[in-house]
CSV table of C-alpha atoms (C1' of nucleotides) in Angstrom, one decimal:
chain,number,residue,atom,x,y,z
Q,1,UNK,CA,0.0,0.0,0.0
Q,2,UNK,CA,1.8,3.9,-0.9
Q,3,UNK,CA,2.0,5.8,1.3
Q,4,UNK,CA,1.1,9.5,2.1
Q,5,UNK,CA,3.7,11.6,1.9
Q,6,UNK,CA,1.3,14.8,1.9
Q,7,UNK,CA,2.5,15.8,5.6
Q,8,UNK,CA,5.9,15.3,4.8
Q,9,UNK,CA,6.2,17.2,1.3
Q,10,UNK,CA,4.3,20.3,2.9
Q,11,UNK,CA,7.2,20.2,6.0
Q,12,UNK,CA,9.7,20.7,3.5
Q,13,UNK,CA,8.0,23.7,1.8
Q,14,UNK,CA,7.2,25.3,4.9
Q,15,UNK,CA,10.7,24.8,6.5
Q,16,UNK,CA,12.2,26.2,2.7
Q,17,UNK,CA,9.8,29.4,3.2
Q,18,UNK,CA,11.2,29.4,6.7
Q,19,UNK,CA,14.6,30.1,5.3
Q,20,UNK,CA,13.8,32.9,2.9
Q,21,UNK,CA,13.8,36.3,3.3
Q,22,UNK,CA,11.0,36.9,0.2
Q,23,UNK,CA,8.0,35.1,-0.4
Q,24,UNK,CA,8.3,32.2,-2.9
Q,25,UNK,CA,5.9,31.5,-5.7
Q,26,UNK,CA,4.5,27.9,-6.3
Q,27,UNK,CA,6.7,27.3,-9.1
Q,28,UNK,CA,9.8,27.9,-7.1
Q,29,UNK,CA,8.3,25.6,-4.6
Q,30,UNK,CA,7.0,23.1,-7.0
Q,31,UNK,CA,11.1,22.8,-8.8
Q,32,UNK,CA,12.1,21.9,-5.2
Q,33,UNK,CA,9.7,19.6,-5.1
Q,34,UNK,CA,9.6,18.1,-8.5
Q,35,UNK,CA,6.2,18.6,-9.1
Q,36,UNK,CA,3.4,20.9,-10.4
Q,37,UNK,CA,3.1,24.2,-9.5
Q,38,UNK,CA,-0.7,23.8,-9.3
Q,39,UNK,CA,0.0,21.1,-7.0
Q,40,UNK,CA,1.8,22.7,-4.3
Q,41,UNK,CA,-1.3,25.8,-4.5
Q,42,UNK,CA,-3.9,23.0,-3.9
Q,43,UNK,CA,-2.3,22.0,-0.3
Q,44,UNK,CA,-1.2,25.1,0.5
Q,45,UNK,CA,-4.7,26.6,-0.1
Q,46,UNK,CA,-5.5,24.5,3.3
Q,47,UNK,CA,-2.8,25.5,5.1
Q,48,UNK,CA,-3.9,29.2,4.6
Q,49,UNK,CA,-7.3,28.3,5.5
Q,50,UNK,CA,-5.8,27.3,9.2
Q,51,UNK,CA,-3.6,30.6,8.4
Q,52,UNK,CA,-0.3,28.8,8.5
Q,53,UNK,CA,0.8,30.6,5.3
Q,54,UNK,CA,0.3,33.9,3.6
Q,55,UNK,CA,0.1,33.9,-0.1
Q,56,UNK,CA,-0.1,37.5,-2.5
Q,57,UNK,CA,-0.7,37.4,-6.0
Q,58,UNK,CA,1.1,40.0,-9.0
Q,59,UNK,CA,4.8,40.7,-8.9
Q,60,UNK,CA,6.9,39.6,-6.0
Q,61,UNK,CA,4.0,37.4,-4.6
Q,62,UNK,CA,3.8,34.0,-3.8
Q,63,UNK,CA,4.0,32.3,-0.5
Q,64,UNK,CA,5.0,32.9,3.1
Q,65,UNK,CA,4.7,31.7,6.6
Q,66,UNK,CA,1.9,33.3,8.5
Q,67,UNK,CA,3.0,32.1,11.8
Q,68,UNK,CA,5.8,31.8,14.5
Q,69,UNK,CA,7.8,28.6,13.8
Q,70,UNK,CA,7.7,27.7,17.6
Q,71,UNK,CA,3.8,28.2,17.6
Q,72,UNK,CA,3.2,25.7,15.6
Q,73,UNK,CA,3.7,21.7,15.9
Q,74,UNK,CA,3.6,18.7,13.3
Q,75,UNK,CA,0.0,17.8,14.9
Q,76,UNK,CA,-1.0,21.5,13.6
Q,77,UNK,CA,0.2,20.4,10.0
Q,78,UNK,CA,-1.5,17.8,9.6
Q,79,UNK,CA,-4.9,18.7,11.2
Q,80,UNK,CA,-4.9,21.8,8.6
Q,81,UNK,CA,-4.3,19.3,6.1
Q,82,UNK,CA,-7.7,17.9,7.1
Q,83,UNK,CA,-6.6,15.0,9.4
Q,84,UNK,CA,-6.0,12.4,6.7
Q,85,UNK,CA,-5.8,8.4,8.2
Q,86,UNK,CA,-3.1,7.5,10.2
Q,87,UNK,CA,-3.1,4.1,9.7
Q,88,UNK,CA,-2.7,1.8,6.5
Q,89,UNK,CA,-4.8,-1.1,7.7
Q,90,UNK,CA,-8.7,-0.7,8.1
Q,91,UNK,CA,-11.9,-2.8,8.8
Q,92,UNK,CA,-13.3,-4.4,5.9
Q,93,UNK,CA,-16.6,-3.7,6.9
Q,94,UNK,CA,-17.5,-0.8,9.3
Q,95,UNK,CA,-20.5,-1.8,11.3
Q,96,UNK,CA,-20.7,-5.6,10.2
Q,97,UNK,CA,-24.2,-8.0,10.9
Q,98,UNK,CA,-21.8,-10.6,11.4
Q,99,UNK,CA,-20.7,-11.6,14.8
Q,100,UNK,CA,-17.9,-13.1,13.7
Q,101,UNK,CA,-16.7,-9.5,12.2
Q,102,UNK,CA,-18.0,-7.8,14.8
Q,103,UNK,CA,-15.3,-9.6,17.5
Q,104,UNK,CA,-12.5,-8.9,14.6
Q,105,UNK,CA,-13.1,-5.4,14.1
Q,106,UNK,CA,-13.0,-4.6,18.2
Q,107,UNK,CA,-10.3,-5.8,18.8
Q,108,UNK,CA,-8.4,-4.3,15.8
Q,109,UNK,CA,-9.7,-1.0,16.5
Q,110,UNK,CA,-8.3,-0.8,20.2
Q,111,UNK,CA,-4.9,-1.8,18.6
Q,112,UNK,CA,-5.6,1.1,16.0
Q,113,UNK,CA,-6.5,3.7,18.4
Q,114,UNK,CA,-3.8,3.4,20.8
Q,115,UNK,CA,-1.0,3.6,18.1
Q,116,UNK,CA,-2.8,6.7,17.1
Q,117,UNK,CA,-3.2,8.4,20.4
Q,118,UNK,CA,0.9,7.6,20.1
Q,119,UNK,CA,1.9,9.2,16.7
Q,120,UNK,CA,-0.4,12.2,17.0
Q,121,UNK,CA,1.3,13.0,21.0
Q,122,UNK,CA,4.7,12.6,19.5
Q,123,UNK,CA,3.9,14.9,16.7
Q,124,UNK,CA,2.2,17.5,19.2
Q,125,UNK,CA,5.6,17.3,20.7
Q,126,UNK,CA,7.5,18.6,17.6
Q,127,UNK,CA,7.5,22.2,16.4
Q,128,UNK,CA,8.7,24.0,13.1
Q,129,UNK,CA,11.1,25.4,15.1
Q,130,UNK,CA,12.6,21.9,16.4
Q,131,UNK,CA,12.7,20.9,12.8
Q,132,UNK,CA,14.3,24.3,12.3
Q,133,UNK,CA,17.1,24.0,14.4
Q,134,UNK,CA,18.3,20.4,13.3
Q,135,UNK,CA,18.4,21.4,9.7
Q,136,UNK,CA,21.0,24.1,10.5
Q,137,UNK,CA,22.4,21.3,12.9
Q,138,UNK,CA,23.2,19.1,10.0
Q,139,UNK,CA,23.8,22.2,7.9
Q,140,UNK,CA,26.8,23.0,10.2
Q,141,UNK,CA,28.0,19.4,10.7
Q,142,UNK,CA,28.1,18.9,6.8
Q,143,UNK,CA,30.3,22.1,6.8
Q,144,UNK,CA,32.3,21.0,9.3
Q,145,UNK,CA,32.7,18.0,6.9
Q,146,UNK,CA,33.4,19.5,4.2
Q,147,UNK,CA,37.0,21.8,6.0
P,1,UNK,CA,-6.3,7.4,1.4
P,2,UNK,CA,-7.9,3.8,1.2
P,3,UNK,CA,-7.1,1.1,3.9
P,4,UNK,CA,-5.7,-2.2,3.7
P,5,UNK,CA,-8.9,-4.8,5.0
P,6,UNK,CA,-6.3,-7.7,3.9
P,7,UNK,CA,-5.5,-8.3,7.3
P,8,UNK,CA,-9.4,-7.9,8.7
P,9,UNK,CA,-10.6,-10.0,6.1
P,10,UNK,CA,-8.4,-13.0,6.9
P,11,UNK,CA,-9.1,-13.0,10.9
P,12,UNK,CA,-12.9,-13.3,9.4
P,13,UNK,CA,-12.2,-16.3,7.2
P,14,UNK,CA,-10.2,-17.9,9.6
P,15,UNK,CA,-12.5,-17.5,12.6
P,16,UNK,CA,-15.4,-18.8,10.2
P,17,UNK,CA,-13.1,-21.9,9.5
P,18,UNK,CA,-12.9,-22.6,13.3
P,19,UNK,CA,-16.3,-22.7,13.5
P,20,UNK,CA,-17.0,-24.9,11.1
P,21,UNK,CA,-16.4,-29.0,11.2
P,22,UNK,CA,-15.5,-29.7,8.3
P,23,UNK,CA,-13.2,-27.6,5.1
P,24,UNK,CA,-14.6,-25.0,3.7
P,25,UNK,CA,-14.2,-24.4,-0.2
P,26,UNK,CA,-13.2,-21.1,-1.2
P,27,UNK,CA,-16.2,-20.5,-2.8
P,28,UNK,CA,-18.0,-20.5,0.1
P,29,UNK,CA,-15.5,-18.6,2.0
P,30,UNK,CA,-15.6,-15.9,-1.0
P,31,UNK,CA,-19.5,-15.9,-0.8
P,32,UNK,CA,-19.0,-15.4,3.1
P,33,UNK,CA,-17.2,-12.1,2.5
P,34,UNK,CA,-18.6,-11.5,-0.8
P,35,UNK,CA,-15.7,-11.5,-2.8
P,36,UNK,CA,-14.2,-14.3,-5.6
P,37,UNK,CA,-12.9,-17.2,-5.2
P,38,UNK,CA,-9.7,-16.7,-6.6
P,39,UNK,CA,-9.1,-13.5,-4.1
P,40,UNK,CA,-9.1,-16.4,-1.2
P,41,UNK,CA,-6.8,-18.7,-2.7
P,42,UNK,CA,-4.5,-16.1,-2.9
P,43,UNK,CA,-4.7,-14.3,0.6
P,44,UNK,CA,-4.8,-17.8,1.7
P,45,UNK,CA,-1.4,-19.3,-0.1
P,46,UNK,CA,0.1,-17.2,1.9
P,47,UNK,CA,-0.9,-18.2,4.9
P,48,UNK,CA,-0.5,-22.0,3.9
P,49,UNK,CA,3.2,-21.5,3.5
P,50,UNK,CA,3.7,-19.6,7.2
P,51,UNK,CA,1.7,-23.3,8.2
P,52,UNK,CA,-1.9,-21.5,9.5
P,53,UNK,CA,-4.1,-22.9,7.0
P,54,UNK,CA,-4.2,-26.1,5.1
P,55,UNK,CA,-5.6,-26.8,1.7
P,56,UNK,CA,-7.0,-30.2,-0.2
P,57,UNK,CA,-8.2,-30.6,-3.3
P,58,UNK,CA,-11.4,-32.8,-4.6
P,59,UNK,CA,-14.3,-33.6,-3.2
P,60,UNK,CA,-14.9,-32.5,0.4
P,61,UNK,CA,-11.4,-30.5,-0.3
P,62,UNK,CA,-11.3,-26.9,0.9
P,63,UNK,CA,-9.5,-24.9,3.3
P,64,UNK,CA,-8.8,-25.4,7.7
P,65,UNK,CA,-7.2,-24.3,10.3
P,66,UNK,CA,-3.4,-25.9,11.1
P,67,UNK,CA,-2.7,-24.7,14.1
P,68,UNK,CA,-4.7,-24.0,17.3
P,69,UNK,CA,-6.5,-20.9,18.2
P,70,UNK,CA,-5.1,-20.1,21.4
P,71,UNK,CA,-1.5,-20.5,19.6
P,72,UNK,CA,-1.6,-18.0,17.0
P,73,UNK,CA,-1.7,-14.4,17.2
P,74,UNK,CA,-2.6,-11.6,15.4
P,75,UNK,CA,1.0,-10.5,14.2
P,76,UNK,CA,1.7,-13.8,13.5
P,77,UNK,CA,-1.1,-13.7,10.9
P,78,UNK,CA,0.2,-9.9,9.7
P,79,UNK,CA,3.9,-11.4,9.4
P,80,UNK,CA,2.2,-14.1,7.6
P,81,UNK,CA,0.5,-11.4,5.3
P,82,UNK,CA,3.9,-10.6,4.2
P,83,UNK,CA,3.9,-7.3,6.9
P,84,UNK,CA,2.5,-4.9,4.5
P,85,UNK,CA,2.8,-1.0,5.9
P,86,UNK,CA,1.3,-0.3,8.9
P,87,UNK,CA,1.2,3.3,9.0
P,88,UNK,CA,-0.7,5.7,6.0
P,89,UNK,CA,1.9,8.1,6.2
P,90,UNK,CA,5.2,8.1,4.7
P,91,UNK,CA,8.5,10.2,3.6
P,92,UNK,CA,8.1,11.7,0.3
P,93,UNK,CA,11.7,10.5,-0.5
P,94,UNK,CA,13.5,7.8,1.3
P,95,UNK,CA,17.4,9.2,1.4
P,96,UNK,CA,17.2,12.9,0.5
P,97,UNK,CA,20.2,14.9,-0.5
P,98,UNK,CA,18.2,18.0,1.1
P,99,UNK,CA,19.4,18.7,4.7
P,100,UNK,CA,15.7,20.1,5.2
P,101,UNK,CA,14.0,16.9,4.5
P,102,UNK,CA,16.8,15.0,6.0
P,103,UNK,CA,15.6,16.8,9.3
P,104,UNK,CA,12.0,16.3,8.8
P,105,UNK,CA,12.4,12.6,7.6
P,106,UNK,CA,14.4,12.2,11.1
P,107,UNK,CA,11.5,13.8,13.3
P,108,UNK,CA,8.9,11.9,11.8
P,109,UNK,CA,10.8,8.7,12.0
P,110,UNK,CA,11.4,8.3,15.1
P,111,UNK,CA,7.0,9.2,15.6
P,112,UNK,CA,6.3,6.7,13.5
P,113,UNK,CA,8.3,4.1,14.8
P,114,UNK,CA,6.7,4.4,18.0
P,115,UNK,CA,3.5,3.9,17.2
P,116,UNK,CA,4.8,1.1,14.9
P,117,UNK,CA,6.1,-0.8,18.0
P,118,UNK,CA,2.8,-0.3,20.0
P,119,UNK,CA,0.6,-1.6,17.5
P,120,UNK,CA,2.7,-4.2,16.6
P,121,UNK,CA,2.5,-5.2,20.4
P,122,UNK,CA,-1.2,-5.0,20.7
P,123,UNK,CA,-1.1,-7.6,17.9
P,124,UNK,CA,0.9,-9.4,19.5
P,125,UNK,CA,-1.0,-10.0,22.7
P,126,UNK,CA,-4.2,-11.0,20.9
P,127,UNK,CA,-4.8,-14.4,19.9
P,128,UNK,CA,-7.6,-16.3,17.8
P,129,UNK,CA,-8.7,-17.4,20.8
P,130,UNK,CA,-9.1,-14.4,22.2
P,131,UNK,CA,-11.2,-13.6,19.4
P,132,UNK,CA,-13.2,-16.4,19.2
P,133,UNK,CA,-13.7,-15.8,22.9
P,134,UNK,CA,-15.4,-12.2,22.1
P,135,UNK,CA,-17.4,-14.3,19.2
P,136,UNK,CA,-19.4,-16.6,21.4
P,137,UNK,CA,-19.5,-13.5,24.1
P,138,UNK,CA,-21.3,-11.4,21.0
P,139,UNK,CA,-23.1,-14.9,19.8
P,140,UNK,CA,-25.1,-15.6,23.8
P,141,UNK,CA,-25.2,-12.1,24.1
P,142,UNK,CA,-27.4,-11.5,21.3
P,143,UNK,CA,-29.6,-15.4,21.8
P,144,UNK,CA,-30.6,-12.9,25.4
P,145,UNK,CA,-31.6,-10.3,23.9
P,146,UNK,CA,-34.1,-12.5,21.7
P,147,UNK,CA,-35.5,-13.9,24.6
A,1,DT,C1',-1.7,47.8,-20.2
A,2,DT,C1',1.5,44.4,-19.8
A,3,DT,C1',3.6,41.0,-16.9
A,4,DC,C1',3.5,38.0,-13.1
A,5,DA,C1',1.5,35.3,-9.7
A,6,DT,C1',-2.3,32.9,-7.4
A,7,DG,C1',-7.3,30.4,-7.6
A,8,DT,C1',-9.8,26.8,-9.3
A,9,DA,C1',-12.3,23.8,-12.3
A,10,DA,C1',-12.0,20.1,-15.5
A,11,DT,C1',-9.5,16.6,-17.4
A,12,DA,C1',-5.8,13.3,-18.2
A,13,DA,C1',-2.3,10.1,-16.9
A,14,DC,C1',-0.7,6.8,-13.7
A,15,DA,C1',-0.5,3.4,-10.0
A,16,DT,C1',-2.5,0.0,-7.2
A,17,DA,C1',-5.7,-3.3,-5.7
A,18,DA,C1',-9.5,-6.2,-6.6
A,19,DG,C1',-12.1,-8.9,-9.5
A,20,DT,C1',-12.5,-12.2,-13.5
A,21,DT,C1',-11.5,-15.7,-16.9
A,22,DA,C1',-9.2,-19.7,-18.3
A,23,DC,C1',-7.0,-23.7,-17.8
A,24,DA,C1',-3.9,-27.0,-15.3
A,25,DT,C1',-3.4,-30.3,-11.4
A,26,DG,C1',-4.9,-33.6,-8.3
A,27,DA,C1',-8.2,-36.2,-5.2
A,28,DA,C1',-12.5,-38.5,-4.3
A,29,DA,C1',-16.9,-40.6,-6.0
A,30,DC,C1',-19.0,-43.5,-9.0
F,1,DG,C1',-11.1,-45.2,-15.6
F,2,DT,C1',-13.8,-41.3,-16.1
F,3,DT,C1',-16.5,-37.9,-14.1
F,4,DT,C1',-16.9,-34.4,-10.6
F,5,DC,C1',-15.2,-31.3,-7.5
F,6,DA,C1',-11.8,-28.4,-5.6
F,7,DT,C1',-7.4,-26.0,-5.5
F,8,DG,C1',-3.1,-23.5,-8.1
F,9,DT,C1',-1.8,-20.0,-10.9
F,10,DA,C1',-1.1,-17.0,-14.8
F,11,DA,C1',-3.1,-13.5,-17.6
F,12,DC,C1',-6.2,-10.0,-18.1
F,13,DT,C1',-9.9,-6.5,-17.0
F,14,DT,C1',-12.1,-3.4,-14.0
F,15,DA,C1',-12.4,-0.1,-10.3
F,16,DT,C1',-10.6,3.4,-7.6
F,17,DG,C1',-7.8,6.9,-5.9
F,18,DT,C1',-4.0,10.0,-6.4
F,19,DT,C1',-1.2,13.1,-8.9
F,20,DA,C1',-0.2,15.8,-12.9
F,21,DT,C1',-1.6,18.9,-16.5
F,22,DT,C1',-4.3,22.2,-19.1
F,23,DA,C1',-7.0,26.2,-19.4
F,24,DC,C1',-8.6,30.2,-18.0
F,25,DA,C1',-10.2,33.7,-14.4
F,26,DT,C1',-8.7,37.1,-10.9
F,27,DG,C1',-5.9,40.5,-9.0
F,28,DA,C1',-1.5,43.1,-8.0
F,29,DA,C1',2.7,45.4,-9.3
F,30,DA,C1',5.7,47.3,-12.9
DNA sequence: TTTCATGTAATAACATAAGTTACATGAAAC
DNA sequence: GTTTCATGTAACTTATGTTATTACATGAAA
């Protein structure tokens, strides 16, 4: 089963607008990420909705954060992207007749919800800012590398 | 993003074959969970060669259960699956040159692998007994309530 | 008024999973 | 032994969901 990679493409634009002094257009954003230009509007038009981002049409527009990278946490992300499933497994049927199913899926979904509550406290746990500050971590280590 | 029901669909089968005497044919398994018959053989050759099920051909042929309930577990069933992904989410790519994804592939890893390890765990501490248990729990409960 | 950029709908292309068909293999019934 | 029943498996089709693309409207700055 793919994966989503949603939360974690939109990280990597919003830490790239963290590091620039100008707003960046779609197009700029979409060559980072190798893809469409009319892609990266479509998510970013929900994160603007939860006013993560700023975006300005005409000449020297495009897109910028709206808010304080320690304000916000991965959990933020991805409940502005509209809370997509955590999980790749699933109940084949949701409210089954049969018995049988209905012992299967209740004691699946307890499994399910706890490994939920798990990844969505860890992610309330991490800020932009976090991410912010190992990426100029590994930015000095590589430099260090590199003398 | 659509779930995988691979795993819930084979507790079903299997609990339906420890119910019953005698083997069940996958067409009567398919009709069961309203699928084709081909679909079962599949899932199910998979679990023949991890030694769950066991499968004869000809007349009164058809699938049962090789091992005992109270000895099998739920992850034993998902390693038998072939341990497809557990989690919807994902990194957009696996070994990035970019130091910014580098850092958010990090932070996210470390969330997912959490939750990884407790669901995993949960599975682990559930057998088919277990759920069979629950089944003839659900199967009195409901002979009460027609009383 | 031209250029640049977003906003958005409609559509196409692609990938994956599920379902279906067709036929081979082998075991039991007769 | 030959007919019937059931699995084993490959090849193919259908369904579904996601992503990419095209086209054009809107609005701001040069």
């Amino acid at each position: 089963m793919k994966r989503n990679s949603r939360l974690s493409g939109v990280l990597h634009v919003l830490l790239h607008m963290a590091e620039a002094d100008r707003p960046l257009t779609s197009e700029a954003l979409a060559s980072m990420m190798s893809t469409n230009p009319v892609v990266i509007r479509r998510v970013l038009a929900g994160l603007r909705r939860d006013g993560m981002v700023h975006s300005e049409k005409g000449h020297g527009g495009g897109w910028r954060l709206a808010r304080d990278l320690s304000d916000v946490t991965l959990r933020d992300i991805y409940v502005a992207l509209g809370e997509p499933g955590l999980l790749a497994l699933g109940h084949r049927t949701e409210s089954p007749d049969c018995l049988v199913e209905q012992a299967v899926n209740a004691a699946m979904e307890q499994a399910f919800q706890e490994a939920e509550t798990v990844l969505l406290d860890r992610f309330g746990e991490i800020t932009l800012a976090a991410l912010s500050a190992d990426f100029h971590e590994r930015l000095h280590r590589r430099s260090d590398d590199a003398v």
